[in-house]
Each structure stands twice: as C-alpha cells, then as structure tokens.
Coordinates of C-alpha atoms in Angstrom, one line a residue:
M18 CA 69.8 80.4 102.4
V19 CA 72.2 79.2 99.7
Q20 CA 72.4 81.7 96.8
A21 CA 69.7 81.1 94.2
G22 CA 70.9 79.5 91.0
S23 CA 73.9 77.8 92.6
P24 CA 75.0 75.0 90.2
T25 CA 76.6 73.0 93.1
V26 CA 74.2 73.3 96.1
D27 CA 70.4 73.3 96.4
D28 CA 68.3 73.6 99.6
A29 CA 68.2 69.9 100.1
D30 CA 72.0 69.6 99.9
A31 CA 72.3 72.5 102.4
A32 CA 69.9 70.8 104.8
R33 CA 71.8 67.5 104.5
Y34 CA 75.2 69.3 105.1
R35 CA 73.8 71.0 108.2
A36 CA 72.3 67.8 109.6
A37 CA 75.7 66.1 109.2
G38 CA 77.4 68.9 111.0
W39 CA 79.5 69.9 108.0
W40 CA 77.9 73.3 107.8
S41 CA 77.2 75.7 110.7
D42 CA 75.5 78.9 111.7
L43 CA 78.9 80.3 113.0
T44 CA 80.3 83.0 110.7
V45 CA 83.8 84.4 110.8
S46 CA 82.5 87.8 112.1
R47 CA 80.7 86.1 115.0
A48 CA 83.7 84.0 115.7
V49 CA 85.8 87.2 116.0
R50 CA 83.3 88.6 118.5
R51 CA 83.3 85.3 120.5
N52 CA 87.1 85.3 120.6
A53 CA 87.1 89.0 121.8
T54 CA 84.8 88.0 124.6
R55 CA 86.6 84.8 125.5
W56 CA 90.2 85.8 125.1
P57 CA 90.3 89.6 124.8
A58 CA 94.0 90.0 125.5
K59 CA 95.1 86.9 123.4
T60 CA 97.0 87.8 120.2
A61 CA 95.0 87.2 117.1
Y62 CA 97.6 88.2 114.6
F63 CA 101.3 89.0 114.7
D64 CA 102.6 91.2 111.9
Y65 CA 106.1 89.9 111.7
P66 CA 108.5 91.2 113.0
R67 CA 106.9 93.9 115.2
A68 CA 103.2 94.6 115.5
A69 CA 100.5 92.6 117.1
L70 CA 96.7 92.7 117.4
S71 CA 94.7 91.1 120.2
W72 CA 91.3 89.6 119.7
S73 CA 89.7 92.6 121.4
E74 CA 91.6 95.1 119.3
F75 CA 90.8 93.0 116.1
D76 CA 87.1 93.0 116.9
S77 CA 87.1 96.8 117.6
A78 CA 89.0 97.6 114.5
A79 CA 86.7 95.5 112.3
T80 CA 83.7 97.3 113.7
A81 CA 85.3 100.8 113.3
I82 CA 86.2 100.0 109.7
A83 CA 82.7 98.6 109.0
E84 CA 81.1 101.8 110.3
Q85 CA 83.4 103.9 108.1
L86 CA 82.3 101.8 105.1
A87 CA 78.7 102.1 106.1
G88 CA 79.2 105.9 106.2
L89 CA 80.4 105.7 102.6
G90 CA 77.2 104.0 101.6
V91 CA 78.3 100.3 101.6
T92 CA 75.4 98.1 102.4
R93 CA 74.1 94.5 102.0
D94 CA 75.1 92.7 98.8
D95 CA 77.5 95.5 97.7
R96 CA 80.9 94.4 96.6
V97 CA 84.1 96.0 98.0
A98 CA 87.4 95.3 96.2
V99 CA 90.4 94.8 98.4
W100 CA 93.9 95.1 96.9
H101 CA 96.2 94.7 100.0
G102 CA 99.3 92.9 101.0
D103 CA 99.3 90.3 103.7
S104 CA 99.0 91.8 107.2
A105 CA 96.7 91.8 110.2
A106 CA 94.9 94.7 108.6
I107 CA 93.6 92.8 105.6
H108 CA 91.8 90.4 108.0
A109 CA 90.2 93.2 109.9
L110 CA 89.1 94.7 106.6
F111 CA 87.6 91.4 105.4
V112 CA 85.6 91.1 108.6
A113 CA 84.5 94.8 108.4
I114 CA 83.1 94.2 104.9
E115 CA 81.3 91.1 106.2
R116 CA 79.8 93.2 109.0
C117 CA 78.4 95.6 106.4
G118 CA 76.6 92.6 104.7
A119 CA 78.9 93.2 101.7
V120 CA 81.1 90.9 99.6
V121 CA 84.9 91.0 99.5
V122 CA 86.4 91.1 96.0
G123 CA 89.9 89.8 96.6
I124 CA 92.7 91.0 94.3
G125 CA 96.1 89.3 94.7
A126 CA 98.9 91.5 96.1
R127 CA 101.1 90.7 93.1
A128 CA 98.5 91.5 90.5
G129 CA 99.3 94.1 87.9
T130 CA 96.9 96.9 86.9
R131 CA 95.7 95.0 83.9
E132 CA 94.6 92.0 85.9
A133 CA 93.2 94.2 88.7
A134 CA 91.2 96.2 86.1
H135 CA 89.8 93.0 84.6
I136 CA 88.6 91.8 88.0
L137 CA 87.0 95.2 88.7
R138 CA 85.2 95.1 85.3
S139 CA 84.0 91.6 86.0
T140 CA 82.8 92.2 89.6
R141 CA 81.6 95.9 89.5
P142 CA 82.4 96.7 93.1
R143 CA 81.1 99.8 94.9
L144 CA 84.7 100.9 95.7
V145 CA 88.3 99.8 95.9
I146 CA 90.4 99.7 99.1
S147 CA 94.1 99.3 99.0
D148 CA 97.1 99.5 101.3
P149 CA 99.5 102.5 100.8
Q150 CA 101.9 100.4 98.7
R151 CA 99.2 99.8 96.0
E152 CA 97.4 103.1 96.3
R153 CA 98.6 104.6 93.0
S154 CA 98.0 101.3 91.1
A155 CA 94.5 101.0 92.6
K156 CA 93.6 104.5 91.4
V157 CA 94.8 103.6 87.9
A158 CA 92.9 100.3 87.8
A159 CA 89.7 102.0 89.2
A160 CA 89.8 105.0 86.9
D161 CA 88.2 103.5 83.8
L162 CA 85.2 102.4 85.8
S163 CA 85.1 105.7 87.8
L164 CA 85.3 103.8 91.0
P165 CA 86.3 105.5 94.3
A166 CA 89.8 104.1 95.3
L167 CA 90.5 104.6 99.0
T168 CA 93.4 103.6 101.2
L169 CA 93.5 101.7 104.5
R170 CA 96.1 103.2 106.9
D171 CA 96.6 102.2 110.5
L172 CA 93.3 100.2 110.5
S173 CA 91.4 103.2 109.2
V174 CA 90.0 104.1 105.8
D175 CA 91.1 107.6 104.6
T176 CA 87.7 109.2 104.5
D177 CA 86.2 112.3 106.1
T178 CA 82.7 110.9 105.8
P179 CA 81.0 110.4 109.2
P180 CA 80.8 106.7 110.2
H181 CA 77.4 104.9 110.5
A182 CA 76.5 102.2 112.9
V183 CA 75.9 98.7 111.4
P184 CA 73.4 96.4 113.1
E185 CA 74.4 92.8 113.6
D186 CA 71.4 91.5 111.7
Q187 CA 73.0 93.0 108.6
W188 CA 76.2 90.8 108.9
V189 CA 76.7 88.3 106.1
G190 CA 75.2 84.9 106.9
P191 CA 77.1 81.5 106.6
D192 CA 75.3 80.5 103.4
E193 CA 75.6 83.9 101.7
V194 CA 78.3 85.0 99.4
F195 CA 81.1 86.6 101.4
L196 CA 84.1 86.5 98.9
I197 CA 84.8 86.6 95.2
N198 CA 88.4 85.8 94.4
S199 CA 90.2 84.9 91.2
T200 CA 91.8 81.9 89.6
S201 CA 93.9 81.6 86.5
G202 CA 91.9 81.2 83.4
T203 CA 92.9 79.1 80.3
T204 CA 91.5 81.9 78.1
G205 CA 94.1 84.3 79.4
Q206 CA 92.1 86.3 81.9
P207 CA 91.5 85.4 85.5
K208 CA 88.1 84.0 86.4
C209 CA 86.1 85.1 89.4
V210 CA 85.1 82.3 91.9
V211 CA 82.2 82.8 94.2
H212 CA 82.4 81.6 97.9
T213 CA 80.2 81.2 100.9
Q214 CA 81.6 80.9 104.4
N215 CA 80.2 77.4 105.0
R216 CA 82.3 75.8 102.3
W217 CA 85.4 77.1 104.2
H218 CA 83.9 76.1 107.6
Y219 CA 83.7 72.6 106.3
F220 CA 87.3 72.7 105.0
H221 CA 88.2 74.1 108.4
Q222 CA 86.7 71.1 110.2
K223 CA 88.6 68.7 108.0
A224 CA 91.9 70.5 108.7
V225 CA 91.2 70.4 112.4
A226 CA 90.5 66.7 112.3
N227 CA 93.4 65.8 110.0
G228 CA 96.0 67.9 112.0
E229 CA 94.3 67.7 115.4
L230 CA 94.3 71.5 115.6
T231 CA 93.3 73.5 118.7
A232 CA 93.1 77.1 119.9
A233 CA 96.5 76.7 121.5
D234 CA 98.2 76.4 118.1
V235 CA 100.2 79.2 116.5
F236 CA 99.9 79.3 112.7
L237 CA 102.3 80.6 110.1
P238 CA 100.5 80.7 106.8
L239 CA 102.7 81.6 103.9
I240 CA 100.1 81.7 101.1
P241 CA 98.5 85.1 100.0
T242 CA 95.2 85.7 101.7
P243 CA 92.7 86.2 98.8
F244 CA 93.3 82.7 97.3
G245 CA 91.9 79.4 98.4
F246 CA 94.8 77.9 100.4
G247 CA 95.4 81.3 101.8
I248 CA 91.8 81.9 102.9
W249 CA 91.5 78.9 105.2
T250 CA 95.1 79.1 106.6
T251 CA 95.3 82.8 107.2
H252 CA 91.6 83.8 107.8
T253 CA 88.9 81.2 108.5
T254 CA 90.6 78.5 110.4
P255 CA 92.7 80.6 112.9
I256 CA 89.6 82.7 113.5
Y257 CA 87.2 79.8 113.9
L258 CA 89.6 78.2 116.3
G259 CA 90.6 81.4 118.2
A260 CA 94.2 80.5 117.5
T261 CA 97.1 83.0 116.9
A262 CA 98.4 83.6 113.3
V263 CA 101.8 85.1 112.3
V264 CA 101.7 87.1 109.1
L265 CA 104.8 87.7 106.9
G266 CA 104.4 90.8 104.6
R267 CA 106.7 89.1 102.2
F268 CA 107.8 85.4 102.2
T269 CA 111.5 84.5 102.4
A270 CA 112.7 81.2 103.8
A271 CA 114.9 83.0 106.3
A272 CA 112.0 85.1 107.6
A273 CA 109.8 82.1 107.9
C274 CA 112.4 80.2 109.9
A275 CA 113.0 83.2 112.2
A276 CA 109.3 83.6 112.8
I277 CA 108.9 79.9 113.6
E278 CA 111.5 80.2 116.3
R279 CA 110.4 83.6 117.6
Y280 CA 106.7 82.8 118.1
G281 CA 106.9 79.1 118.7
V282 CA 104.9 78.3 115.6
T283 CA 103.2 74.9 115.7
V284 CA 101.4 74.9 112.4
L285 CA 103.1 75.8 109.1
C286 CA 101.0 76.2 106.0
C287 CA 102.7 76.6 102.6
V288 CA 102.9 75.3 99.1
S289 CA 105.4 72.7 98.3
T290 CA 107.9 75.1 96.7
Q291 CA 107.9 77.3 99.8
L292 CA 108.6 74.2 102.0
M293 CA 111.4 73.2 99.7
M294 CA 112.9 76.7 99.9
I295 CA 112.8 76.5 103.7
M296 CA 114.4 73.0 103.7
A297 CA 117.2 74.2 101.4
D298 CA 117.9 77.4 103.3
P299 CA 120.7 77.4 106.0
A300 CA 118.2 79.3 108.2
S301 CA 116.4 76.0 108.7
R302 CA 119.4 74.8 110.6
D303 CA 120.4 78.1 112.2
H304 CA 117.0 78.5 113.9
D305 CA 115.2 76.2 116.3
L306 CA 112.2 74.8 114.3
T307 CA 111.3 72.1 116.8
S308 CA 108.1 73.9 117.9
L309 CA 106.5 72.8 114.6
R310 CA 104.0 70.0 115.0
V311 CA 102.1 70.0 111.7
V312 CA 102.9 71.2 108.1
F313 CA 100.0 71.5 105.7
T314 CA 101.2 71.6 102.1
G315 CA 99.9 71.0 98.6
G316 CA 99.8 72.5 95.1
E317 CA 102.4 70.2 93.6
T318 CA 104.5 67.1 94.1
L319 CA 106.7 67.2 97.2
P320 CA 110.1 65.5 96.8
Y321 CA 110.3 62.6 99.2
R322 CA 113.8 62.6 100.5
P323 CA 114.0 66.3 101.5
A324 CA 110.5 66.0 103.1
V325 CA 111.8 63.1 105.3
D326 CA 114.8 65.1 106.2
F327 CA 112.7 68.1 107.3
E328 CA 110.5 65.9 109.4
E329 CA 113.5 64.4 111.1
L330 CA 115.1 67.9 111.6
T331 CA 112.0 69.4 113.2
G332 CA 109.9 66.6 114.5
A333 CA 106.9 67.9 112.5
T334 CA 104.5 65.8 110.5
I335 CA 103.9 66.9 106.9
L336 CA 100.3 66.6 105.7
Q337 CA 99.5 66.9 101.9
F338 CA 96.1 67.5 100.5
Y339 CA 94.5 67.9 97.1
G340 CA 91.9 70.3 95.9
S341 CA 91.4 73.7 94.3
N342 CA 90.0 77.2 94.8
E343 CA 86.9 76.1 93.0
T344 CA 86.3 72.6 94.4
G345 CA 87.7 72.7 97.9
L346 CA 89.2 69.6 99.4
L347 CA 89.0 66.3 97.5
S348 CA 91.6 64.3 99.5
G349 CA 93.9 64.7 102.4
T350 CA 96.4 63.0 104.6
T351 CA 96.2 62.8 108.4
L352 CA 98.5 62.4 111.4
R353 CA 97.4 58.7 111.4
D354 CA 98.6 58.0 107.9
S355 CA 102.0 56.3 107.3
R356 CA 104.9 58.4 106.2
R357 CA 104.8 56.7 102.8
H358 CA 101.2 57.7 102.3
R359 CA 101.7 61.2 103.7
L360 CA 104.7 62.1 101.5
R361 CA 104.0 60.0 98.3
T362 CA 100.2 60.7 97.9
A363 CA 97.7 63.5 98.4
G364 CA 95.8 61.3 100.8
R365 CA 92.5 59.5 100.9
I366 CA 89.4 60.7 99.1
V367 CA 87.0 62.6 101.3
P368 CA 83.8 60.4 101.2
E369 CA 81.3 63.3 101.5
M370 CA 82.9 65.0 98.4
S371 CA 81.7 62.1 96.3
V372 CA 84.8 62.1 94.0
R373 CA 84.4 60.4 90.6
L374 CA 86.9 60.0 87.8
F375 CA 85.9 61.0 84.2
D376 CA 87.2 60.5 80.7
G377 CA 85.6 63.6 79.1
D378 CA 81.9 63.4 80.2
T379 CA 82.1 59.6 80.6
D380 CA 82.1 58.4 84.2
V381 CA 85.2 56.1 84.5
T382 CA 85.2 54.5 87.9
A383 CA 85.7 55.2 91.6
T384 CA 89.3 53.9 91.2
G385 CA 91.7 53.9 88.4
R386 CA 92.8 56.9 86.3
G387 CA 90.9 59.9 85.0
Q388 CA 90.0 63.5 85.5
P389 CA 88.5 64.0 89.0
A390 CA 85.2 65.7 89.6
C391 CA 83.2 66.2 92.8
R392 CA 80.1 67.4 94.5
G393 CA 79.9 68.1 98.2
P394 CA 80.0 70.6 101.1
A395 CA 83.4 72.1 100.2
T396 CA 82.6 73.2 96.6
S397 CA 82.3 76.9 95.7
L398 CA 79.3 78.3 93.8
G399 CA 81.4 78.2 90.6
Y400 CA 82.4 81.2 88.4
L401 CA 80.8 84.5 88.7
G402 CA 78.0 84.9 86.1
G403 CA 78.2 81.2 85.1
V404 CA 81.4 81.9 83.0
D405 CA 82.7 78.7 81.4
H406 CA 80.1 76.6 83.2
D407 CA 80.4 73.8 80.6
Q408 CA 84.2 73.6 81.3
L409 CA 83.9 73.6 85.0
F410 CA 81.0 71.2 85.3
T411 CA 80.1 67.8 83.7
R412 CA 76.7 67.6 82.1
D413 CA 75.2 66.3 85.3
G414 CA 76.6 69.0 87.5
W415 CA 79.9 67.6 88.9
M416 CA 82.7 70.1 89.4
R417 CA 85.9 69.2 87.5
M418 CA 89.5 69.5 88.4
G419 CA 92.0 70.3 85.7
D420 CA 94.2 67.3 86.5
I421 CA 94.6 63.7 85.7
C422 CA 94.7 61.5 88.8
E423 CA 95.1 57.9 89.9
L424 CA 93.1 56.4 92.7
D425 CA 94.3 53.2 94.3
A426 CA 92.2 50.4 95.9
E427 CA 92.7 52.0 99.3
G428 CA 91.3 55.3 98.1
Y429 CA 94.6 57.2 98.1
L430 CA 95.0 59.8 95.3
R431 CA 98.1 60.7 93.2
V432 CA 98.2 63.5 90.6
T433 CA 99.8 62.2 87.4
G434 CA 99.2 65.0 84.9
R435 CA 96.9 67.9 84.0
T436 CA 94.4 68.7 81.3
S437 CA 94.8 72.5 81.1
D438 CA 97.4 74.8 79.6
F439 CA 99.0 76.0 82.8
I440 CA 102.5 76.5 84.1
V441 CA 102.5 75.5 87.8
R442 CA 105.2 77.7 89.4
G443 CA 105.6 77.2 93.1
G444 CA 102.0 75.9 93.4
K445 CA 100.5 78.8 91.5
N446 CA 98.7 78.1 88.2
I447 CA 99.9 80.5 85.6
S448 CA 97.9 80.6 82.4
A449 CA 100.1 80.0 79.4
V450 CA 97.5 81.9 77.3
A451 CA 97.8 84.9 79.6
V452 CA 101.6 84.9 79.2
E453 CA 101.3 84.7 75.5
D454 CA 98.8 87.5 75.3
A455 CA 101.0 89.7 77.3
V456 CA 104.2 89.0 75.4
A457 CA 102.4 89.5 72.1
M458 CA 101.8 93.1 73.0
H459 CA 105.4 93.9 72.3
P460 CA 105.8 95.3 68.8
A461 CA 108.8 93.0 68.1
V462 CA 106.9 89.8 68.8
A463 CA 105.0 88.1 66.0
V464 CA 104.0 84.9 67.7
A465 CA 104.6 83.6 71.2
A466 CA 104.3 80.2 72.9
A467 CA 104.6 79.9 76.6
I468 CA 105.5 76.5 78.1
P469 CA 106.7 75.2 81.5
M470 CA 110.4 74.6 81.9
P471 CA 111.5 72.3 84.7
D472 CA 113.0 73.8 87.8
P473 CA 114.3 71.9 90.8
T474 CA 112.9 74.5 93.3
F475 CA 109.7 75.9 91.8
G476 CA 108.8 72.7 89.8
E477 CA 108.2 74.8 86.7
K478 CA 109.1 78.3 85.5
V479 CA 107.8 80.3 82.6
C480 CA 109.6 79.9 79.3
V481 CA 108.5 81.7 76.1
Y482 CA 109.4 80.9 72.6
V483 CA 108.8 83.7 70.1
E484 CA 108.9 84.4 66.4
L485 CA 109.9 88.0 65.8
V486 CA 108.6 90.6 63.4
E487 CA 111.0 91.0 60.5
S488 CA 114.1 93.1 61.3
H489 CA 113.1 93.4 65.0
T490 CA 115.2 92.3 68.0
I491 CA 114.4 91.9 71.7
D492 CA 115.9 90.5 74.9
L493 CA 114.4 89.3 78.1
P494 CA 115.1 92.4 80.3
T495 CA 113.7 94.7 77.7
L496 CA 110.6 92.6 77.2
N497 CA 109.9 92.4 80.9
Q498 CA 110.5 96.1 81.5
Y499 CA 108.0 96.7 78.7
L500 CA 105.4 94.4 80.2
L501 CA 105.7 95.8 83.7
A502 CA 105.3 99.4 82.4
R503 CA 101.9 98.2 80.9
G504 CA 100.6 96.8 84.2
V505 CA 101.3 93.1 83.5
S506 CA 101.3 91.0 86.7
K507 CA 104.8 89.9 87.7
E508 CA 103.8 86.3 87.8
L509 CA 103.2 86.5 84.0
L510 CA 106.7 87.7 83.2
P511 CA 108.8 85.2 81.2
E512 CA 111.9 83.8 83.0
R513 CA 113.5 82.5 79.8
L514 CA 113.1 83.9 76.3
V515 CA 114.0 81.8 73.3
I516 CA 113.9 83.4 69.8
V517 CA 113.3 81.0 66.9
A518 CA 113.0 81.5 63.2
E519 CA 109.8 79.4 63.2
L520 CA 107.8 77.7 65.9
P521 CA 107.0 74.0 65.3
R522 CA 103.5 73.4 64.3
S523 CA 101.1 70.4 64.0
S524 CA 99.5 69.3 60.8
G525 CA 96.5 71.4 61.8
G526 CA 98.7 74.5 62.1
K527 CA 98.7 74.7 65.9
I528 CA 101.9 75.4 67.7
A529 CA 103.3 72.0 68.8
K530 CA 103.9 72.8 72.5
G531 CA 104.7 69.2 73.2
K532 CA 107.7 69.5 70.9
L533 CA 108.9 72.7 72.7
R534 CA 108.6 71.0 76.1
E535 CA 110.8 68.2 74.8
V536 CA 113.3 70.7 73.5
I537 CA 113.6 72.7 76.7
R538 CA 113.8 69.5 78.9
A539 CA 116.6 68.1 76.7
E540 CA 118.4 71.4 76.7
L541 CA 118.3 71.9 80.5
G542 CA 119.0 68.3 81.4
P543 CA 117.7 66.1 84.2
E544 CA 119.4 68.2 86.9
H545 CA 116.6 70.8 86.4
E546 CA 113.8 68.3 87.1
R547 CA 112.3 68.1 90.5
T548 CA 112.8 64.7 92.0

C-alpha cells in the first residue's frame, strides 16, 4: 500500500499505475535475488580500478549485512542513516537495510558534519553507518543525538552482536518508503525527500525505453548514489536489468575515460558538467571510447557544439532529460529523436506525468512559458513531515519544479530560468541561503550575499559578496579554512570572495542580488559564460 497521507498518490492512483504497467511488485531486493539465481557469476559491480562483486556475492553480502543489522535490533520501519562514498559496498548496504524492512537515510558523501547532523535530527534514525573514511565525522554528527555510529568494512558492520535471520516477508515492499534523501533547501538547510521504490521502477522503465537498455549493457554512473540521478543510474536500473555497473570512488575525467575503455562501458550517466569535463580532457582522445552507445545527461544546459563533437568521436547518442529528486522525470529525449531535439531540448513531455505550466497558482497552459508542475507515477511522496508543502505543491496538489520552462507545439521542453535562489554548480543545486548562513558565522563578516558567477565548465560557481565588521579583514583561504573546521560541507565553500563597503539594496532594503549578478558578469566577461 502507498504510505498513508501521501500528497501525491492515493490508492486509486496506485491501482491505475499498476494497471498501466508503470508500477510493479518487483523490488530491488528481489531483483538482486533473481539476478543471483539467473547469473550467479556475472559481475554486478566493478569497484574501479580493482575489486568486483558478482551477483551471487552481492546477494550473499546483502543478506549477511541484513542479519547483522537485525542482530543490532533494526526492524521494520526503522531508519538507518548511511554516510558512505560510492562503491559496491553502499549498494549491498542499501539492499541489506531494505531486507530488514527498514528505510535508508542517504547522506551525501561530500556532506559536512553540520549538514549530516541536520539530516539526522530531521530523520531520527536508529543508527548511522559510514565507511572508514567518514567514521570520525559520523561519530561527531551522531553524538548530539546519542546515536550509535558504526562502520562498514569489507562488507561487514563492525559489531560483535550476534546476527539474526531476517524472513523475506519482512523485506520492504514496492509501495513502501525505502529511501529518504536530501535536496538543497532555499531556507538554507537541506530538505528530506521521501521515496518509494515504484517511483524509481517507473523511471527505470522510461530509461530502458528511451535508451533501449538491456542486461548486456555496462553502466558507468558518475553521480553520487544517494541523490535522484544517482539512485536510478547506480542502483535501481542496473539491478532491475541485471546489468553490470562500474563505480568510481571519485570522479575525474581521466578515470572515467580509462574505465570506459577498460570495461567496455556502453551506458554513461553524468551531469552535463561531467560530460563537458570528459569532452575537454585529453584522456577522451587517449582512450578508446567507442564502446559507448548511450549517454544520459541532465541537470543543466549542454553546449551544442562540444556535444556534437563527442557524439562524432565516440559514436554514442546523448540523451537529455528533465526532472528533479522530488518530481522524477517530466521530459526526456530518446534514440529516435533528431540530434537537434536531443541536444537543444530536454525532450518531449512524458504524457502520464500530466505536466502543466503555472504562473503562481494560476494554470497557464499545456504549452507556452511558465513554472512546470506535475502529478504522476514518478513523483516522490514529498518532503518528510510535510515541510514546505505549500511551496512544493500547488493548491490542488500538483508538484512544482523550481524552474521556468517553455513548451513548444510539439511538446518539447526547454529550461529558460529558475524561480529559486540556487547556484547550479555542475548540475548540483546549492542554496545561496545556506552559503550565506555559513559565511556569516565568521566573526569578520557582517553581511553576506551569495550569487552564481558564470563558469565555462561548471556553468556556475559560488561567489560571495560581503560587508565586513568594522576594523576586520579576511581572505578566501582563511574563510574556507574556518568553515571547514566547523563542519561546513565543501559544496558550500565560496570560490570567489568580494569585499565591499556596502552591498547594493532595493528600495525595500533587500540586497539587490540582480545588480551583483550584473557586476560579476561584466567583470568576468563573456568568455566565462557557458555557450
């Protein structure tokens, strides 16, 4: 059953989605068990550049970890926080938690202790599990809530508690909550988004159809696992298909190119900035990338000419799509679309997502320009505890995106702007308010204003204008060292610091960020704009 109180799905919707074949009874955990039976020796995950885990080994590891967690008292509807870098191990851990009937609370690998502690306070998990790299930080973040913080080493939790068997009827069902992850909040703190598996099963089916994916494909997903794009490319789709996935512990363009050649990768999944970095790196010409068949990308505008060059270099077809962690897929391109549509738009609207354009709470039209909202089988259950329900939903229950889009007469979508105060760096939404709150902690800073500055590679970077407390001084390295020491996430660190005597303000007294954006664009010049 769909969770009670869901603002996006009721029982009638769920029945309709099942009847249409968009939702299924197949869970990730059962797909792992199926794969272990069907292809026991086939590689499920490669940990680049050395380790590998077969489907049989993956299934056994997930069961063993689940039994350890059950021995620790983890049971149905509990929450288990996971703070772990990308590797095969995080996927085995996710499935283990699912087999306990519990819910994964995903914390981004790059999070600082302040962000992690906020997520823990918001979700109240039973315990926290990290990798060795984040062990100390996990203990710090968990301390205020007196949460146990354990470490996963070599596919085993560091506990002496005897394991306990977990019956299959305890495993999480397809319509139950299996994941809570976070998304950037305009109020400065991350918001927690609630997910069922069936929303990602639907997304998986669209990806399979758009890219003609099969179990024979080899995936290279470059997006961190806990987040929306990362979940379906690293976890759900490879597992549902029974395909092989290659995992990089840390993305570099050179490592990605080497992995493509070494493993014969056929499906590359990355945000636009990562793709641009790969295209610009000499490694893309030093390595044979012609095994690539499909590239899924999104998150921001992709420059047309370099994208064409990459397709011609590799023979791959680039497919862009549009959506969010909260809404799921609103539009997508397919192998059947023209190059112009694939590279210059985010694809056609998905009919079953019932996308509408709004001006405020006023329904504009099915075509034209406005803020998109949707209701359909890919949507999440919204924010945990109904936080900011009125911001996420229209009055009649349609889930909003934070962008301004244009829909043409053929149903193709283009993103033309956004409504929220975000800096989109490499496809990642960074809350300007969160940056400002962090910078304002420094005793030398009186007022801070964070804005996006143009960057030809990342699209935007974090620029902060500050007014200083009288007689104080500060520079960028000192500020960032101060913030890191206080557990601020690396993604919130300013990349340019501008000290001014007085920030420009509107007639109402608000900081005139539009003016600051004009200033930084003029100062940097057109060569810093992504084209």
